[in-house]
mmCIF file of C-alpha atoms and ligand atoms in Angstrom:
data_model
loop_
_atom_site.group_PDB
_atom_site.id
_atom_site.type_symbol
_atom_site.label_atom_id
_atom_site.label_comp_id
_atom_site.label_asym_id
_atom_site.label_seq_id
_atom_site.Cartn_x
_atom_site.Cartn_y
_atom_site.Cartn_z
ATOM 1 C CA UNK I 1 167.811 46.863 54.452
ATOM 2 C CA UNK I 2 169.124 47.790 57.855
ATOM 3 C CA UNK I 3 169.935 44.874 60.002
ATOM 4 C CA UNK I 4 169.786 46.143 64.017
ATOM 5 C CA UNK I 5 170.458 43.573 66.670
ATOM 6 C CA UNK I 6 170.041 45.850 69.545
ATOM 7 C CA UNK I 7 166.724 46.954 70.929
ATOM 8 C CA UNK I 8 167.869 50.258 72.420
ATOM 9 C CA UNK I 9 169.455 51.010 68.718
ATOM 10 C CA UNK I 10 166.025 49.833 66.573
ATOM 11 C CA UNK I 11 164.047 52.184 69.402
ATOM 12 C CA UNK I 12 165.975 55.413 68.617
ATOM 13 C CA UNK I 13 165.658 54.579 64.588
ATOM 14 C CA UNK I 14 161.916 54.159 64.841
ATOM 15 C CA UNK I 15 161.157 57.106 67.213
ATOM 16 C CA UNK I 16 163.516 59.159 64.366
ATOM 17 C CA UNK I 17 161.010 57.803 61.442
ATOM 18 C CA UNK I 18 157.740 58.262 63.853
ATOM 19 C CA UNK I 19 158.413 61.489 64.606
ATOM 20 C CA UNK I 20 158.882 61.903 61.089
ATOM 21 C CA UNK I 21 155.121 61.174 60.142
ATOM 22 C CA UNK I 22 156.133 57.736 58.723
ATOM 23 C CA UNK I 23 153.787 55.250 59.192
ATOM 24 C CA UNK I 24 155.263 51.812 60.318
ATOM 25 C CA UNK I 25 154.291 48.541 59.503
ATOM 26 C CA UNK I 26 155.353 45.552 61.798
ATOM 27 C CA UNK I 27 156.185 41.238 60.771
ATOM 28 C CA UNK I 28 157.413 39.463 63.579
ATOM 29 C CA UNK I 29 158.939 36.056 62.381
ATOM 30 C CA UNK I 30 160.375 32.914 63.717
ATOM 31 C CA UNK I 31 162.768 32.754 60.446
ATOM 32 C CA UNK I 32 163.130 29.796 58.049
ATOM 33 C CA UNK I 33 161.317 32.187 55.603
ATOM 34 C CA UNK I 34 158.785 31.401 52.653
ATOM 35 C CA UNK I 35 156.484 33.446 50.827
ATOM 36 C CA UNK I 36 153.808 33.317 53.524
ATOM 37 C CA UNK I 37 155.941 35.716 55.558
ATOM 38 C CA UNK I 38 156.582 37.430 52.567
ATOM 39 C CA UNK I 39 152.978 38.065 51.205
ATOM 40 C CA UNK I 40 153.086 39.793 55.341
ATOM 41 C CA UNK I 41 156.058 42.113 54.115
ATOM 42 C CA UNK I 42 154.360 42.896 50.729
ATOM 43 C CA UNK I 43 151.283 44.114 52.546
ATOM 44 C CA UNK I 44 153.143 46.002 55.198
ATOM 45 C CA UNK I 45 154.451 47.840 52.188
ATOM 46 C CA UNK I 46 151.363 48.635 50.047
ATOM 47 C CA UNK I 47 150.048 50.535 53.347
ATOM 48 C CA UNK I 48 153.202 51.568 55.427
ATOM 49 C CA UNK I 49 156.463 54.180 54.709
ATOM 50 C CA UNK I 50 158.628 51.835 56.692
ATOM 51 C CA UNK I 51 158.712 47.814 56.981
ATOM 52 C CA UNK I 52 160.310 46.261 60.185
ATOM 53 C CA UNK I 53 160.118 42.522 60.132
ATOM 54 C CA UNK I 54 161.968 40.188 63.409
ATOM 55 C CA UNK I 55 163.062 37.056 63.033
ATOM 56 C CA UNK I 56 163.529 35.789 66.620
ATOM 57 C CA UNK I 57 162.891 32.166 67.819
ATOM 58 C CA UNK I 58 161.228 32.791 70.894
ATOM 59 C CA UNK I 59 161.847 30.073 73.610
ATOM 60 C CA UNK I 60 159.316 30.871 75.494
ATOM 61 C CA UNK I 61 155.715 29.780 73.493
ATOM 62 C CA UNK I 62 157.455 26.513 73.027
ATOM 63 C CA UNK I 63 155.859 24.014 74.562
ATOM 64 C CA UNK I 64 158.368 21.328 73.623
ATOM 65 C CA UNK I 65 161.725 21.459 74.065
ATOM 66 C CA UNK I 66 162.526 19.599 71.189
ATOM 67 C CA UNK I 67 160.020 21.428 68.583
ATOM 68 C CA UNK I 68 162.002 24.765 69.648
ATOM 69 C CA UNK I 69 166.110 22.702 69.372
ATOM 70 C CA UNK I 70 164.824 21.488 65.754
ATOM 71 C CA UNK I 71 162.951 24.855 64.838
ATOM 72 C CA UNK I 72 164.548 25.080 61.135
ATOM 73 C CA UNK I 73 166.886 27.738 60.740
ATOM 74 C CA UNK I 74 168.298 29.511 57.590
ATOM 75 C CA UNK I 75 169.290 32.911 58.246
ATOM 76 C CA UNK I 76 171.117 33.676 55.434
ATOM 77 C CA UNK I 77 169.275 32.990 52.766
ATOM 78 C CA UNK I 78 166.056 34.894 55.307
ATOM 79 C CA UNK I 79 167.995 38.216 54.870
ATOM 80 C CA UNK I 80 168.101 38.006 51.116
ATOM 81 C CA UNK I 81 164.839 37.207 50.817
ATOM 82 C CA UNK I 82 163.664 40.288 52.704
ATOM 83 C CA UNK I 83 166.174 42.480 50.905
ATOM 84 C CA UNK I 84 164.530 41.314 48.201
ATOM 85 C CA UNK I 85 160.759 41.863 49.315
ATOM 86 C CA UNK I 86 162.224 45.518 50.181
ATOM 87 C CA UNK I 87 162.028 44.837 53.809
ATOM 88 C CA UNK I 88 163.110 48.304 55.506
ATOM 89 C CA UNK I 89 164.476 47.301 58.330
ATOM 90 C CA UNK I 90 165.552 43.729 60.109
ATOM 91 C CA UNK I 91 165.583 42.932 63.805
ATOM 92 C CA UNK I 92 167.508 40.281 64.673
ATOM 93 C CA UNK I 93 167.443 40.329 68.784
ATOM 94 C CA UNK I 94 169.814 37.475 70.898
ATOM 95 C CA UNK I 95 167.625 36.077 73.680
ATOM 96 C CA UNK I 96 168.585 38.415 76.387
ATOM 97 C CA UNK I 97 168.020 41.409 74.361
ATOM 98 C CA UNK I 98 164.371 40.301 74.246
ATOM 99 C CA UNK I 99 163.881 38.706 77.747
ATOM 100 C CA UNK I 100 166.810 41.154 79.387
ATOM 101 C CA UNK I 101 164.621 40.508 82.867
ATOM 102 C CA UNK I 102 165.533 36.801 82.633
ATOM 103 C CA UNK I 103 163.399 33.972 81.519
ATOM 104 C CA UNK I 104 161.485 33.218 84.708
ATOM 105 C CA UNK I 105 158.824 35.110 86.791
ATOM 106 C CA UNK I 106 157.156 36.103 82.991
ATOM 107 C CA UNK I 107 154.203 37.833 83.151
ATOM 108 C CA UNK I 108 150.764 36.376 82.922
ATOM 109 C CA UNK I 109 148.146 37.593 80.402
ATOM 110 C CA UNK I 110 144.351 37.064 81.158
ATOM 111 C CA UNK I 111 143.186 35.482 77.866
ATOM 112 C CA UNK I 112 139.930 34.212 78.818
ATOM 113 C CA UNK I 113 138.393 31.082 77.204
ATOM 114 C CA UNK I 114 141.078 31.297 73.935
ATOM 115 C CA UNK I 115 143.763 29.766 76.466
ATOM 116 C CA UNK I 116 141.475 26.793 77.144
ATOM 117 C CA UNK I 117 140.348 25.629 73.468
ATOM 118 C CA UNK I 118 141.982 24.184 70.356
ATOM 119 C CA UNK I 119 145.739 25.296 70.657
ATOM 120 C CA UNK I 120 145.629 26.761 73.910
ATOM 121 C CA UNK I 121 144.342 23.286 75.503
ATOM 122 C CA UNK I 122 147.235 21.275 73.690
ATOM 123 C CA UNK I 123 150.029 23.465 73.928
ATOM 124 C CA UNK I 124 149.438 24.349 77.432
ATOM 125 C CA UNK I 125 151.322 28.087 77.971
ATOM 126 C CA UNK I 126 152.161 28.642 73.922
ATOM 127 C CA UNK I 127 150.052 31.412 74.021
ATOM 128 C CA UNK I 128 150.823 33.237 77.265
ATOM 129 C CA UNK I 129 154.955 32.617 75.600
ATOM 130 C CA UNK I 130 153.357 34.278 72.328
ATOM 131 C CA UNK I 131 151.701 37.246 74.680
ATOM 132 C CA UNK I 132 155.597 38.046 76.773
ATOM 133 C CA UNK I 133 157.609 37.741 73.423
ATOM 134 C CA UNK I 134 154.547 40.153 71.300
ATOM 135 C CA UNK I 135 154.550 42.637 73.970
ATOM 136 C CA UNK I 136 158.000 43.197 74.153
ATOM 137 C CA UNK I 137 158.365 43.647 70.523
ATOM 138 C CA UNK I 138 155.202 45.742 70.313
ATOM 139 C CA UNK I 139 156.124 47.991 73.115
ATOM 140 C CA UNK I 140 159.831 48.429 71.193
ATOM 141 C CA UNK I 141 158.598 48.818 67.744
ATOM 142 C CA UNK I 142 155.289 50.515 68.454
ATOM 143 C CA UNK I 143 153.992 49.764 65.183
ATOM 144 C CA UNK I 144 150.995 51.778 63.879
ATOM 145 C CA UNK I 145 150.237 48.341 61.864
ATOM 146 C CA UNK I 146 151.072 44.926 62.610
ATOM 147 C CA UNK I 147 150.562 42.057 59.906
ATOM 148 C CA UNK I 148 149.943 38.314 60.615
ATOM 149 C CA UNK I 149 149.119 35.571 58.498
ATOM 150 C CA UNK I 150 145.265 33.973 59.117
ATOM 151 C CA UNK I 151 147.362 30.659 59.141
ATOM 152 C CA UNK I 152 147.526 30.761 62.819
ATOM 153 C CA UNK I 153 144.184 31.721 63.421
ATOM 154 C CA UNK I 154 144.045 31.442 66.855
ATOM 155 C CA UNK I 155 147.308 33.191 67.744
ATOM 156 C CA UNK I 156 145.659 36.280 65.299
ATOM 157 C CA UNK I 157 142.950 36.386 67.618
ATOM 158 C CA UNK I 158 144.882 36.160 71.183
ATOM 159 C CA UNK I 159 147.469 39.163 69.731
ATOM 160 C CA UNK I 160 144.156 40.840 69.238
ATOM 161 C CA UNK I 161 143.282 40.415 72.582
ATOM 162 C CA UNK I 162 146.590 41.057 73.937
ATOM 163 C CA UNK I 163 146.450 44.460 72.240
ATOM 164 C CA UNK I 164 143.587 45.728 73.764
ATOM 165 C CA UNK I 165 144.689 44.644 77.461
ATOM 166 C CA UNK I 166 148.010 46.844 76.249
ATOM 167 C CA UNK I 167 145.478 49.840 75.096
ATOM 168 C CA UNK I 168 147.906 50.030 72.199
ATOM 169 C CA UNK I 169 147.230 51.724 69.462
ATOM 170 C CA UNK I 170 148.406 48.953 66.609
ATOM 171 C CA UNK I 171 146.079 47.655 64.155
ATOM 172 C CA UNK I 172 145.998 44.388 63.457
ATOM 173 C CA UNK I 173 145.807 43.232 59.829
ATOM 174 C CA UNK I 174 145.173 39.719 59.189
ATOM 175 C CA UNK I 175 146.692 38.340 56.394
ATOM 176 C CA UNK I 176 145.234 35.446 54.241
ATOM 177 C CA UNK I 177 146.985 31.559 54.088
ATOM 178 C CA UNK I 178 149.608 31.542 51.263
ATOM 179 C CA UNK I 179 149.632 27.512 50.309
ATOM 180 C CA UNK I 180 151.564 25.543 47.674
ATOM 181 C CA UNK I 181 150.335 25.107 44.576
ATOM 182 C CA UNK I 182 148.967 21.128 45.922
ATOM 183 C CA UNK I 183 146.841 23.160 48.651
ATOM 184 C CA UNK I 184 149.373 22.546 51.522
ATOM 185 C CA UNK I 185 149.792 25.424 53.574
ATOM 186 C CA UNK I 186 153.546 26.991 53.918
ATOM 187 C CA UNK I 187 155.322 26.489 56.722
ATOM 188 C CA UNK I 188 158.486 26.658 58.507
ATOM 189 C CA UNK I 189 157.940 22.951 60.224
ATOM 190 C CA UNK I 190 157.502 21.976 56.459
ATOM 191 C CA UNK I 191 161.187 22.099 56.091
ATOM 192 C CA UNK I 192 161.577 18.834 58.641
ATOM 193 C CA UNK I 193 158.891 17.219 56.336
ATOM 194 C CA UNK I 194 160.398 14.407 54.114
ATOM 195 C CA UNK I 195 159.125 14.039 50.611
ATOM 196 C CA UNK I 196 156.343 11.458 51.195
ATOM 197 C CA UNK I 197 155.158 12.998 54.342
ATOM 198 C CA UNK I 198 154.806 16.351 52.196
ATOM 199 C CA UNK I 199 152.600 14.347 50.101
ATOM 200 C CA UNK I 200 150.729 13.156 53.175
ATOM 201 C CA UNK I 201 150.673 16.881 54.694
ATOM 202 C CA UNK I 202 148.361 17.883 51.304
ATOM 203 C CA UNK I 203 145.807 15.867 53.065
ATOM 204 C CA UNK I 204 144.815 18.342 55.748
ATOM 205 C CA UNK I 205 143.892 21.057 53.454
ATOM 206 C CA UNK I 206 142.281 18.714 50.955
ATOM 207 C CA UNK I 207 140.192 17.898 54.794
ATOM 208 C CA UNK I 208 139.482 21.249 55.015
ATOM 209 C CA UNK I 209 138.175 21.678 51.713
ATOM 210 C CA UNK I 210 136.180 18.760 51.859
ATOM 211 C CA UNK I 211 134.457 20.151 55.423
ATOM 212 C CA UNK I 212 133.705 23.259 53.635
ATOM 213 C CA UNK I 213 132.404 21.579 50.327
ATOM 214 C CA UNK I 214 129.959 19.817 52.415
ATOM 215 C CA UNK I 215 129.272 22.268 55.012
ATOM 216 C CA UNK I 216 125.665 22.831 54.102
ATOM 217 C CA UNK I 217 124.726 19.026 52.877
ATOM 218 C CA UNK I 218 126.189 17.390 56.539
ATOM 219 C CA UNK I 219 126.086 17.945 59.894
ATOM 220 C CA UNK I 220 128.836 19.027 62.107
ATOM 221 C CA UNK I 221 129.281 16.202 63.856
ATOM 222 C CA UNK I 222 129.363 14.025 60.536
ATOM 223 C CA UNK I 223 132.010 16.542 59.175
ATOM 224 C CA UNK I 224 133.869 16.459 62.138
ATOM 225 C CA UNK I 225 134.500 12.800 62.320
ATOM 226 C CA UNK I 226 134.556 12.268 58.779
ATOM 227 C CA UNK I 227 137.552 14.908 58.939
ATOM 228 C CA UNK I 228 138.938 13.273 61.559
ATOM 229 C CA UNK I 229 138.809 9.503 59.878
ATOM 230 C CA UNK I 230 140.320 10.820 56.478
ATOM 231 C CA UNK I 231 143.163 12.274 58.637
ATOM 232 C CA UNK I 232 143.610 9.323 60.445
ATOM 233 C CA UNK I 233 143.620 7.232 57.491
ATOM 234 C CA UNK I 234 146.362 8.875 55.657
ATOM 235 C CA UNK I 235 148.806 8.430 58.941
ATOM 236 C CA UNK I 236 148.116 11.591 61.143
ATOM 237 C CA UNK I 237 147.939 11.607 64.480
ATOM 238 C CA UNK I 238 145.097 14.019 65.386
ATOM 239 C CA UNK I 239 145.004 16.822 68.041
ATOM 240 C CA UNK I 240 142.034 17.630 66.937
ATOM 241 C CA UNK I 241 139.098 18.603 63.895
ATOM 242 C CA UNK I 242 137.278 21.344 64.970
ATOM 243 C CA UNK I 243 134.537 23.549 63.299
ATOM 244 C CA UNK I 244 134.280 26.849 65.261
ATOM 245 C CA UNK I 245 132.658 30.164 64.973
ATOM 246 C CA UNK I 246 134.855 32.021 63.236
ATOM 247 C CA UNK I 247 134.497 35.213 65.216
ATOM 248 C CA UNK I 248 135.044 33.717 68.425
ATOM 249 C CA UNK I 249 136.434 30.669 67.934
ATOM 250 C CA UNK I 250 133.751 28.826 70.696
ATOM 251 C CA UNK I 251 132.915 25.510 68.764
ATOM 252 C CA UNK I 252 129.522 24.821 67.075
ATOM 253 C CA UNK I 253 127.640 21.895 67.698
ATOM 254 C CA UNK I 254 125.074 22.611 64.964
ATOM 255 C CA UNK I 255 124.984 25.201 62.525
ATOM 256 C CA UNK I 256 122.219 27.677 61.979
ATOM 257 C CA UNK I 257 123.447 28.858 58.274
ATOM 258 C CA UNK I 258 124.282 32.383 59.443
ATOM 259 C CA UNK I 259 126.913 32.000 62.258
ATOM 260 C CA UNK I 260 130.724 32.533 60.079
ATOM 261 C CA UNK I 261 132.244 29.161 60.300
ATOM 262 C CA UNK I 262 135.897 28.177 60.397
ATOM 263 C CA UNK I 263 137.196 24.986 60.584
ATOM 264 C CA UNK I 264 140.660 24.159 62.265
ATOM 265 C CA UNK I 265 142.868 20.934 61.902
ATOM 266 C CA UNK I 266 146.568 20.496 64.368
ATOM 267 C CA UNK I 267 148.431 16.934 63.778
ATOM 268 C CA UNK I 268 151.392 14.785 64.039
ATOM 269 C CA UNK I 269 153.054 13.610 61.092
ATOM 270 C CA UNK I 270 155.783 11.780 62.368
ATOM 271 C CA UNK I 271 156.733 13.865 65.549
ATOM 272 C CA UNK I 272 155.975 17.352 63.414
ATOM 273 C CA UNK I 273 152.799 19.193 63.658
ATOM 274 C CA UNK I 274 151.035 20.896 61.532
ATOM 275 C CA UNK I 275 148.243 23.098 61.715
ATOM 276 C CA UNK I 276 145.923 24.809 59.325
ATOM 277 C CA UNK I 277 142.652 26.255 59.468
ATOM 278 C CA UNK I 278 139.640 27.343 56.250
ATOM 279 C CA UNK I 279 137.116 29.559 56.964
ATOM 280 C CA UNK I 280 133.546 28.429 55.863
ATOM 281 C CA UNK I 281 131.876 30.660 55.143
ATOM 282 C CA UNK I 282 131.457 34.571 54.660
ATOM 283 C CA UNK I 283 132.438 36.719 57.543
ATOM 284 C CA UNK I 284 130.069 39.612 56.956
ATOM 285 C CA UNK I 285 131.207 43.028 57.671
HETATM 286 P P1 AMP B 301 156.178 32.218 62.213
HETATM 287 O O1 AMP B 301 157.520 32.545 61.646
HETATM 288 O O2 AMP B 301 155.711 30.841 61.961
HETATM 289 O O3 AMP B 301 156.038 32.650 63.657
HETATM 290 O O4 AMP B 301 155.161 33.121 61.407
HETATM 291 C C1 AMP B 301 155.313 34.507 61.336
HETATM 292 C C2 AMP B 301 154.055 35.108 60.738
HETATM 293 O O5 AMP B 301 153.861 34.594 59.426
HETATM 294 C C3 AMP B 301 152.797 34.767 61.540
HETATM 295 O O6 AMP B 301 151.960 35.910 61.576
HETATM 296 C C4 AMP B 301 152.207 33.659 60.729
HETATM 297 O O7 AMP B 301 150.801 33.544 60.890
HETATM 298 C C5 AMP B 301 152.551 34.079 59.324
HETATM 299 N N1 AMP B 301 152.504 32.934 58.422
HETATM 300 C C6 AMP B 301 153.109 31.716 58.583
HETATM 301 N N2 AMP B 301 152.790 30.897 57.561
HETATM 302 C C7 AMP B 301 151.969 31.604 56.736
HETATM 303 C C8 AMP B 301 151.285 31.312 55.506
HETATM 304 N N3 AMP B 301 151.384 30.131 54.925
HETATM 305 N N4 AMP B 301 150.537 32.288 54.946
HETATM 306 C C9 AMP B 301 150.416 33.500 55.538
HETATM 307 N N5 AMP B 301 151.029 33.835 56.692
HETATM 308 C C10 AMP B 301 151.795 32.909 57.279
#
């Protein structure tokens, strides 16, 4: 594995391999590595000549300051990991290599109604942070295909938008939720977890699973708050239970057994949040 901390360096390596006919296959990463990001690098390899995962911590989608000071971080035993998934190459920017313009006067990205619901409405400017750090690293890499994990649903869906107000040419490959064994979904946050709140945490995909158990015997409305009460009851503090098209994400009040459903949980255990998300039922085609 190549390591490459400089952007102007990983552009001239890539453009070499592009112009070779290699096809590239893209992971951006926060770090503090588990195998969700590495079921990301496995695919990238089953369909691409060359893997380039980043591990950057980008200040600029956090929405609090102390989420992005605490944001786990275990670089060492990151790079072994990807040497060992066979990761080709390893970008490891500094801030200003990324944001060499500065951090203020960022660009804004029209996102529509995605900004305003679930995440976007209580992490107010996370997503227009994921937008300026994704189209940097998508306009450096130029990736024929990107990878990222269904986990974060929404943020799947707003670099989908973000790529066609670039007109790039990247495909993006969604990537299913890699959980634990106990259903929990992997995370990097799970690291500031202590061992009874990690018991807790199993509670919001045993919520999910629930919601979808039931998703044909209740209404939404009943799921919804029964979601929401479980939560509460095992110590969260709830940003929200949600049950959403799963196309568009616009929330459904009543469901008309066709529309694909997905249902969405964010809370506070303690001061960490976690979110996680099951989809319902079958997306067709
Ligand atoms: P992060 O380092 O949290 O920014 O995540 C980097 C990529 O890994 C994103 O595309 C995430 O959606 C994805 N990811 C994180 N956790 C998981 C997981 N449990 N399963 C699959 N993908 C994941």
């Amino acid at each position: 594995m190549i390591i490459i901390k400089q952007a102007a360096r990983l552009q001239e390596y890539l453009q070499q391999q592009a112009a070779r006919g290699i096809i590239s296959g893209f992971v951006p990463t926060m770090g503090a590595l588990h195998q969700g990001h590495l079921s990301l690098i496995s695919e990238s390899r089953k369909h691409a000549g060359i893997t380039v995962c980043s591990i950057f911590v980008n200040p600029t989608q956090f929405n609090d300051p102390k989420d992005f000071e605490k944001y786990p971080k275990t670089l060492e035993q990151d790079i072994l990991l990807l040497e060992n998934a066979g990761t080709d190459i390893l970008f490891l920017p500094s801030v200003d290599e990324v944001y060499f313009g500065g951090l203020t006067n960022l660009e804004h990205y029209d996102l529509g109604y995605l900004e305003s619901i679930l995440e976007g409405k209580f992490r107010p400017g996370h997503f227009q942070g994921v937008c300026q750090v994704m189209y940097r690293l998508l306009k450096l890499v130029q990736p024929d295909l990107l990878f990222m994990g269904q986990k974060d649903y929404q943020q799947c869906m707003v670099v989908k938008r973000l790529l066609q107000i670039m007109e790039s040419k990247t495909v993006l490959i969604p990537a299913p939720t890699v959980r634990e064994s106990s259903g929990l979904a992997m995370s990097s946050r799970n690291m500031r977890l202590s061992t009874d709140q990690r018991g807790t945490a199993v509670d919001i995909s045993r919520t999910l699973q629930y919601i979808k158990e039931n998703i044909a015997a209740k209404s939404i409305p009943e799921l919804k708050s029964a979601g929401a009460e479980m939560l509460e009851k095992a110590g969260f503090k709830l940003d929200y239970v949600e049950i959403a098209n799963a196309e568009t994400l616009e929330p459904v009040a009543e469901w008309d057994g066709k529309t694909p459903l997905v249902a969405l949980v964010a809370a506070f255990l303690g001061e960490i949040r976690l979110i996680d998300n099951m989809v319902l039922t079958e997306i067709q085609g």
